[in-house]
């Protein structure tokens, strides 16, 4: 079966612009996670969905960041008024209900100029 | 809050030899999960091995094995018979038993010399 997919693979934008990053989890996985990985660092948790609802959004850095998962499958991470410090790789992962292991997508590399 | 520390920013190993990557963590929980993930230049995080804290037996997956020392809060990864394809960034990660998010270390770059 297909793994986690993320689009776009790379995104270049200008400071102040709005961007959307998409994640398509493994079919049937109810849990979905977003992480941000800055250069030379480990991924940092942003938000976790169980089904359609955000069960834990404690990692979102500020109110410019928002994520949705309206039908419990595909998720979109939305960043408003982008800043240069938002430049990073954004990773998405999914897991089955009750599963301990998270399966990651290839990430979206965001560059804010 | 839980923290994960990888004290080796970079390691090198000769092809066919054995290398050990270190990881320590800090938690007040008694039950949790520990993971090693591999991240090649393609950025795809690939699960290497997983350990449940309640299991005393160290996990093994083919050439990969761990040395889990619960009292010392240590979780090292041993790679035997290293191959060129093992070259990547390796991350140690922690998850609470009833939690959701993974807490990652800063990573160790592994270089394999032919």
PDB file of C-alpha atoms in Angstrom:
ATOM      1  CA  UNK A   1       0.000   0.000   0.000  1.00  0.00           C
ATOM      2  CA  UNK A   2       0.983   3.622  -0.416  1.00  0.00           C
ATOM      3  CA  UNK A   3       2.845   5.398   2.345  1.00  0.00           C
ATOM      4  CA  UNK A   4       2.314   8.895   3.694  1.00  0.00           C
ATOM      5  CA  UNK A   5       2.517  11.469   0.939  1.00  0.00           C
ATOM      6  CA  UNK A   6       3.115  15.204   1.226  1.00  0.00           C
ATOM      7  CA  UNK A   7       2.758  17.981  -1.288  1.00  0.00           C
ATOM      8  CA  UNK A   8       4.461  20.067  -2.414  1.00  0.00           C
ATOM      9  CA  UNK A   9       7.894  18.569  -1.996  1.00  0.00           C
ATOM     10  CA  UNK A  10       9.423  22.028  -1.921  1.00  0.00           C
ATOM     11  CA  UNK A  11       7.840  25.437  -1.481  1.00  0.00           C
ATOM     12  CA  UNK A  12       9.490  28.816  -1.858  1.00  0.00           C
ATOM     13  CA  UNK A  13       7.538  31.861  -0.768  1.00  0.00           C
ATOM     14  CA  UNK A  14       8.085  35.454   0.201  1.00  0.00           C
ATOM     15  CA  UNK A  15       7.906  36.872   3.684  1.00  0.00           C
ATOM     16  CA  UNK A  16       4.343  37.780   4.566  1.00  0.00           C
ATOM     17  CA  UNK A  17       2.687  35.327   2.192  1.00  0.00           C
ATOM     18  CA  UNK A  18       0.241  32.536   3.071  1.00  0.00           C
ATOM     19  CA  UNK A  19       1.121  28.883   2.435  1.00  0.00           C
ATOM     20  CA  UNK A  20      -0.680  25.555   2.657  1.00  0.00           C
ATOM     21  CA  UNK A  21       1.077  22.221   3.062  1.00  0.00           C
ATOM     22  CA  UNK A  22      -0.815  19.010   2.416  1.00  0.00           C
ATOM     23  CA  UNK A  23      -0.500  15.571   3.992  1.00  0.00           C
ATOM     24  CA  UNK A  24      -2.160  12.386   2.771  1.00  0.00           C
ATOM     25  CA  UNK A  25      -1.846   9.696   5.466  1.00  0.00           C
ATOM     26  CA  UNK A  26      -1.755   5.931   5.046  1.00  0.00           C
ATOM     27  CA  UNK A  27      -5.255   4.695   4.278  1.00  0.00           C
ATOM     28  CA  UNK A  28      -7.124   3.715   7.429  1.00  0.00           C
ATOM     29  CA  UNK A  29      -4.793   5.510   9.823  1.00  0.00           C
ATOM     30  CA  UNK A  30      -6.874   7.558  12.252  1.00  0.00           C
ATOM     31  CA  UNK A  31      -4.012   9.441  13.898  1.00  0.00           C
ATOM     32  CA  UNK A  32      -2.095  12.158  12.065  1.00  0.00           C
ATOM     33  CA  UNK A  33       0.819  14.264  13.283  1.00  0.00           C
ATOM     34  CA  UNK A  34       2.690  17.325  12.051  1.00  0.00           C
ATOM     35  CA  UNK A  35       6.299  18.036  13.003  1.00  0.00           C
ATOM     36  CA  UNK A  36       8.724  20.803  12.069  1.00  0.00           C
ATOM     37  CA  UNK A  37      12.403  20.066  11.506  1.00  0.00           C
ATOM     38  CA  UNK A  38      14.800  22.991  11.416  1.00  0.00           C
ATOM     39  CA  UNK A  39      18.200  22.567   9.796  1.00  0.00           C
ATOM     40  CA  UNK A  40      20.494  20.299  11.803  1.00  0.00           C
ATOM     41  CA  UNK A  41      17.881  19.503  14.443  1.00  0.00           C
ATOM     42  CA  UNK A  42      15.440  16.768  15.297  1.00  0.00           C
ATOM     43  CA  UNK A  43      11.762  17.108  14.431  1.00  0.00           C
ATOM     44  CA  UNK A  44       9.587  19.061  16.879  1.00  0.00           C
ATOM     45  CA  UNK A  45       5.932  18.251  17.443  1.00  0.00           C
ATOM     46  CA  UNK A  46       3.345  20.706  16.184  1.00  0.00           C
ATOM     47  CA  UNK A  47      -0.106  19.122  16.287  1.00  0.00           C
ATOM     48  CA  UNK A  48      -1.881  15.767  16.554  1.00  0.00           C
ATOM     49  CA  UNK A  49      -5.244  14.761  15.076  1.00  0.00           C
ATOM     50  CA  UNK A  50      -7.364  11.816  16.110  1.00  0.00           C
ATOM     51  CA  UNK A  51      -9.961  11.579  13.378  1.00  0.00           C
ATOM     52  CA  UNK A  52     -11.177  15.031  12.432  1.00  0.00           C
ATOM     53  CA  UNK A  53     -10.350  16.783  15.669  1.00  0.00           C
ATOM     54  CA  UNK A  54      -7.089  18.285  16.869  1.00  0.00           C
ATOM     55  CA  UNK A  55      -6.441  16.321  20.062  1.00  0.00           C
ATOM     56  CA  UNK A  56      -3.229  18.171  20.912  1.00  0.00           C
ATOM     57  CA  UNK A  57      -2.094  21.436  19.317  1.00  0.00           C
ATOM     58  CA  UNK A  58       0.348  22.380  22.062  1.00  0.00           C
ATOM     59  CA  UNK A  59       3.286  22.484  19.664  1.00  0.00           C
ATOM     60  CA  UNK A  60       1.942  25.165  17.325  1.00  0.00           C
ATOM     61  CA  UNK A  61       4.340  28.094  17.826  1.00  0.00           C
ATOM     62  CA  UNK A  62       1.791  30.898  17.469  1.00  0.00           C
ATOM     63  CA  UNK A  63      -1.569  31.783  15.968  1.00  0.00           C
ATOM     64  CA  UNK A  64      -0.129  32.128  12.468  1.00  0.00           C
ATOM     65  CA  UNK A  65      -0.100  28.340  12.307  1.00  0.00           C
ATOM     66  CA  UNK A  66      -3.301  26.375  11.856  1.00  0.00           C
ATOM     67  CA  UNK A  67      -4.115  22.845  10.697  1.00  0.00           C
ATOM     68  CA  UNK A  68      -7.286  21.079   9.624  1.00  0.00           C
ATOM     69  CA  UNK A  69      -8.401  17.566   8.827  1.00  0.00           C
ATOM     70  CA  UNK A  70     -12.054  17.993   7.847  1.00  0.00           C
ATOM     71  CA  UNK A  71     -12.842  14.435   6.736  1.00  0.00           C
ATOM     72  CA  UNK A  72     -10.454  12.559   8.974  1.00  0.00           C
ATOM     73  CA  UNK A  73      -8.031  11.744   6.191  1.00  0.00           C
ATOM     74  CA  UNK A  74      -6.083  14.460   4.350  1.00  0.00           C
ATOM     75  CA  UNK A  75      -4.699  17.256   6.506  1.00  0.00           C
ATOM     76  CA  UNK A  76      -3.575  20.754   5.588  1.00  0.00           C
ATOM     77  CA  UNK A  77      -1.122  22.826   7.596  1.00  0.00           C
ATOM     78  CA  UNK A  78      -1.698  26.519   7.014  1.00  0.00           C
ATOM     79  CA  UNK A  79       0.803  29.261   7.770  1.00  0.00           C
ATOM     80  CA  UNK A  80      -0.239  32.893   7.585  1.00  0.00           C
ATOM     81  CA  UNK A  81       2.070  35.905   7.210  1.00  0.00           C
ATOM     82  CA  UNK A  82       5.114  33.696   6.798  1.00  0.00           C
ATOM     83  CA  UNK A  83       8.384  34.756   8.391  1.00  0.00           C
ATOM     84  CA  UNK A  84      11.951  33.761   7.500  1.00  0.00           C
ATOM     85  CA  UNK A  85      12.105  31.781  10.738  1.00  0.00           C
ATOM     86  CA  UNK A  86       9.345  29.508   9.433  1.00  0.00           C
ATOM     87  CA  UNK A  87      11.818  28.033   6.939  1.00  0.00           C
ATOM     88  CA  UNK A  88      12.128  24.333   7.774  1.00  0.00           C
ATOM     89  CA  UNK A  89      11.090  20.865   6.677  1.00  0.00           C
ATOM     90  CA  UNK A  90       7.518  20.101   7.695  1.00  0.00           C
ATOM     91  CA  UNK A  91       6.979  16.404   8.303  1.00  0.00           C
ATOM     92  CA  UNK A  92       3.694  14.573   8.526  1.00  0.00           C
ATOM     93  CA  UNK A  93       3.204  11.148  10.108  1.00  0.00           C
ATOM     94  CA  UNK A  94       0.286   8.806  10.626  1.00  0.00           C
ATOM     95  CA  UNK A  95      -0.479   5.775  12.751  1.00  0.00           C
ATOM     96  CA  UNK A  96      -3.361   3.355  13.150  1.00  0.00           C
ATOM     97  CA  UNK A  97      -5.643   3.732  16.145  1.00  0.00           C
ATOM     98  CA  UNK A  98      -3.809   2.455  19.209  1.00  0.00           C
ATOM     99  CA  UNK A  99      -0.610   2.049  17.237  1.00  0.00           C
ATOM    100  CA  UNK A 100       2.648   3.118  18.821  1.00  0.00           C
ATOM    101  CA  UNK A 101       4.661   3.537  15.642  1.00  0.00           C
ATOM    102  CA  UNK A 102       4.358   6.644  13.499  1.00  0.00           C
ATOM    103  CA  UNK A 103       5.005   6.393   9.773  1.00  0.00           C
ATOM    104  CA  UNK A 104       6.454   9.490   8.189  1.00  0.00           C
ATOM    105  CA  UNK A 105       6.075  11.162   4.838  1.00  0.00           C
ATOM    106  CA  UNK A 106       8.981  12.675   2.882  1.00  0.00           C
ATOM    107  CA  UNK A 107       8.283  16.164   4.178  1.00  0.00           C
ATOM    108  CA  UNK A 108       7.819  19.560   2.577  1.00  0.00           C
ATOM    109  CA  UNK A 109      10.814  21.863   2.567  1.00  0.00           C
ATOM    110  CA  UNK A 110       9.567  25.424   3.060  1.00  0.00           C
ATOM    111  CA  UNK A 111      11.841  28.346   2.276  1.00  0.00           C
ATOM    112  CA  UNK A 112      10.682  31.846   3.160  1.00  0.00           C
ATOM    113  CA  UNK A 113      12.674  34.550   1.405  1.00  0.00           C
TER     114      UNK A 113
ATOM    115  CA  UNK B   1       8.926  17.450  30.273  1.00  0.00           C
ATOM    116  CA  UNK B   2      10.708  14.599  28.620  1.00  0.00           C
ATOM    117  CA  UNK B   3      14.026  15.227  26.885  1.00  0.00           C
ATOM    118  CA  UNK B   4      16.182  13.103  24.609  1.00  0.00           C
ATOM    119  CA  UNK B   5      19.920  13.623  24.263  1.00  0.00           C
ATOM    120  CA  UNK B   6      22.195  12.308  21.538  1.00  0.00           C
ATOM    121  CA  UNK B   7      25.711  13.307  22.505  1.00  0.00           C
ATOM    122  CA  UNK B   8      27.429  12.241  19.276  1.00  0.00           C
ATOM    123  CA  UNK B   9      26.822  14.747  16.476  1.00  0.00           C
ATOM    124  CA  UNK B  10      28.720  12.559  14.022  1.00  0.00           C
ATOM    125  CA  UNK B  11      30.096   9.012  13.865  1.00  0.00           C
ATOM    126  CA  UNK B  12      32.099   7.103  11.266  1.00  0.00           C
ATOM    127  CA  UNK B  13      32.385   3.363  10.699  1.00  0.00           C
ATOM    128  CA  UNK B  14      34.228   1.186   8.234  1.00  0.00           C
ATOM    129  CA  UNK B  15      32.064  -0.954   5.995  1.00  0.00           C
ATOM    130  CA  UNK B  16      31.375  -4.388   7.545  1.00  0.00           C
ATOM    131  CA  UNK B  17      32.296  -3.201  11.034  1.00  0.00           C
ATOM    132  CA  UNK B  18      30.108  -2.424  14.058  1.00  0.00           C
ATOM    133  CA  UNK B  19      29.118   0.970  15.400  1.00  0.00           C
ATOM    134  CA  UNK B  20      27.112   2.058  18.442  1.00  0.00           C
ATOM    135  CA  UNK B  21      25.073   5.260  18.601  1.00  0.00           C
ATOM    136  CA  UNK B  22      24.243   6.662  22.032  1.00  0.00           C
ATOM    137  CA  UNK B  23      20.991   8.053  23.367  1.00  0.00           C
ATOM    138  CA  UNK B  24      19.910   9.073  26.850  1.00  0.00           C
ATOM    139  CA  UNK B  25      16.545  10.393  27.918  1.00  0.00           C
ATOM    140  CA  UNK B  26      14.887  11.938  30.907  1.00  0.00           C
ATOM    141  CA  UNK B  27      11.420  10.970  32.116  1.00  0.00           C
ATOM    142  CA  UNK B  28       9.521  10.347  35.317  1.00  0.00           C
ATOM    143  CA  UNK B  29       7.254   7.824  33.613  1.00  0.00           C
ATOM    144  CA  UNK B  30       7.662   4.091  34.135  1.00  0.00           C
ATOM    145  CA  UNK B  31       6.065   2.923  30.894  1.00  0.00           C
ATOM    146  CA  UNK B  32       6.918   4.420  27.531  1.00  0.00           C
ATOM    147  CA  UNK B  33       8.261   3.625  24.073  1.00  0.00           C
ATOM    148  CA  UNK B  34      11.646   4.337  22.547  1.00  0.00           C
ATOM    149  CA  UNK B  35      12.469   4.426  18.862  1.00  0.00           C
ATOM    150  CA  UNK B  36      15.375   4.788  16.497  1.00  0.00           C
ATOM    151  CA  UNK B  37      14.571   6.407  13.170  1.00  0.00           C
ATOM    152  CA  UNK B  38      16.874   6.747  10.159  1.00  0.00           C
ATOM    153  CA  UNK B  39      16.687   9.815   7.904  1.00  0.00           C
ATOM    154  CA  UNK B  40      18.633   9.595   4.629  1.00  0.00           C
ATOM    155  CA  UNK B  41      19.127  12.668   2.411  1.00  0.00           C
ATOM    156  CA  UNK B  42      15.710  11.962   0.871  1.00  0.00           C
ATOM    157  CA  UNK B  43      14.250  13.260   4.196  1.00  0.00           C
ATOM    158  CA  UNK B  44      12.037  10.189   4.651  1.00  0.00           C
ATOM    159  CA  UNK B  45      12.090   9.135   8.310  1.00  0.00           C
ATOM    160  CA  UNK B  46      12.309   5.346   8.414  1.00  0.00           C
ATOM    161  CA  UNK B  47      11.686   3.331  11.566  1.00  0.00           C
ATOM    162  CA  UNK B  48      14.726   1.220  12.433  1.00  0.00           C
ATOM    163  CA  UNK B  49      13.739  -0.351  15.737  1.00  0.00           C
ATOM    164  CA  UNK B  50      11.316   0.047  18.627  1.00  0.00           C
ATOM    165  CA  UNK B  51      11.522  -0.828  22.317  1.00  0.00           C
ATOM    166  CA  UNK B  52       8.742  -1.006  24.890  1.00  0.00           C
ATOM    167  CA  UNK B  53      10.001   0.075  28.309  1.00  0.00           C
ATOM    168  CA  UNK B  54       8.168  -2.730  30.113  1.00  0.00           C
ATOM    169  CA  UNK B  55      10.114  -5.348  28.155  1.00  0.00           C
ATOM    170  CA  UNK B  56      13.458  -6.288  29.654  1.00  0.00           C
ATOM    171  CA  UNK B  57      14.639  -8.026  26.514  1.00  0.00           C
ATOM    172  CA  UNK B  58      16.502  -5.796  24.092  1.00  0.00           C
ATOM    173  CA  UNK B  59      14.872  -5.400  20.686  1.00  0.00           C
ATOM    174  CA  UNK B  60      16.655  -6.675  17.574  1.00  0.00           C
ATOM    175  CA  UNK B  61      15.928  -6.275  13.872  1.00  0.00           C
ATOM    176  CA  UNK B  62      18.399  -8.117  11.670  1.00  0.00           C
ATOM    177  CA  UNK B  63      21.698  -6.144  11.875  1.00  0.00           C
ATOM    178  CA  UNK B  64      20.213  -3.602  14.290  1.00  0.00           C
ATOM    179  CA  UNK B  65      19.954  -4.114  18.024  1.00  0.00           C
ATOM    180  CA  UNK B  66      19.551  -1.921  21.069  1.00  0.00           C
ATOM    181  CA  UNK B  67      21.044  -1.853  24.536  1.00  0.00           C
ATOM    182  CA  UNK B  68      18.205  -0.625  26.728  1.00  0.00           C
ATOM    183  CA  UNK B  69      19.251   0.288  30.262  1.00  0.00           C
ATOM    184  CA  UNK B  70      16.071   1.504  31.967  1.00  0.00           C
ATOM    185  CA  UNK B  71      17.625   2.507  35.274  1.00  0.00           C
ATOM    186  CA  UNK B  72      20.305   4.511  33.513  1.00  0.00           C
ATOM    187  CA  UNK B  73      17.761   5.884  30.994  1.00  0.00           C
ATOM    188  CA  UNK B  74      20.013   4.850  28.163  1.00  0.00           C
ATOM    189  CA  UNK B  75      19.003   3.476  24.759  1.00  0.00           C
ATOM    190  CA  UNK B  76      21.911   2.858  22.394  1.00  0.00           C
ATOM    191  CA  UNK B  77      21.701   1.472  18.865  1.00  0.00           C
ATOM    192  CA  UNK B  78      24.207  -1.075  17.596  1.00  0.00           C
ATOM    193  CA  UNK B  79      24.604  -1.567  13.861  1.00  0.00           C
ATOM    194  CA  UNK B  80      26.498  -4.723  12.920  1.00  0.00           C
ATOM    195  CA  UNK B  81      28.120  -5.440   9.549  1.00  0.00           C
ATOM    196  CA  UNK B  82      27.672  -1.815   8.507  1.00  0.00           C
ATOM    197  CA  UNK B  83      26.709  -1.202   4.900  1.00  0.00           C
ATOM    198  CA  UNK B  84      27.051   1.871   2.693  1.00  0.00           C
ATOM    199  CA  UNK B  85      23.269   2.178   2.707  1.00  0.00           C
ATOM    200  CA  UNK B  86      23.322   2.682   6.476  1.00  0.00           C
ATOM    201  CA  UNK B  87      24.800   6.151   6.021  1.00  0.00           C
ATOM    202  CA  UNK B  88      22.174   8.626   7.224  1.00  0.00           C
ATOM    203  CA  UNK B  89      21.084  10.780  10.135  1.00  0.00           C
ATOM    204  CA  UNK B  90      19.834   8.676  13.042  1.00  0.00           C
ATOM    205  CA  UNK B  91      17.328   9.993  15.543  1.00  0.00           C
ATOM    206  CA  UNK B  92      16.409   8.592  18.926  1.00  0.00           C
ATOM    207  CA  UNK B  93      12.827   9.310  19.980  1.00  0.00           C
ATOM    208  CA  UNK B  94      10.637   8.877  23.060  1.00  0.00           C
ATOM    209  CA  UNK B  95       6.887   8.526  23.432  1.00  0.00           C
ATOM    210  CA  UNK B  96       4.814   8.284  26.587  1.00  0.00           C
ATOM    211  CA  UNK B  97       2.776   5.091  26.946  1.00  0.00           C
ATOM    212  CA  UNK B  98      -0.521   6.943  26.607  1.00  0.00           C
ATOM    213  CA  UNK B  99       0.866   9.931  24.810  1.00  0.00           C
ATOM    214  CA  UNK B 100       0.931  10.799  21.179  1.00  0.00           C
ATOM    215  CA  UNK B 101       3.809  13.039  20.236  1.00  0.00           C
ATOM    216  CA  UNK B 102       7.351  11.846  19.699  1.00  0.00           C
ATOM    217  CA  UNK B 103      10.182  13.727  21.403  1.00  0.00           C
ATOM    218  CA  UNK B 104      13.331  13.537  19.298  1.00  0.00           C
ATOM    219  CA  UNK B 105      17.003  13.961  20.009  1.00  0.00           C
ATOM    220  CA  UNK B 106      19.178  16.221  17.854  1.00  0.00           C
ATOM    221  CA  UNK B 107      20.418  13.319  15.752  1.00  0.00           C
ATOM    222  CA  UNK B 108      23.712  11.626  14.912  1.00  0.00           C
ATOM    223  CA  UNK B 109      25.135  11.658  11.388  1.00  0.00           C
ATOM    224  CA  UNK B 110      26.534   8.241  10.530  1.00  0.00           C
ATOM    225  CA  UNK B 111      29.149   8.027   7.784  1.00  0.00           C
ATOM    226  CA  UNK B 112      30.132   4.640   6.369  1.00  0.00           C
ATOM    227  CA  UNK B 113      33.552   4.343   4.753  1.00  0.00           C
ATOM    228  CA  UNK B 114      34.262   1.812   2.011  1.00  0.00           C
TER     229      UNK B 114
END
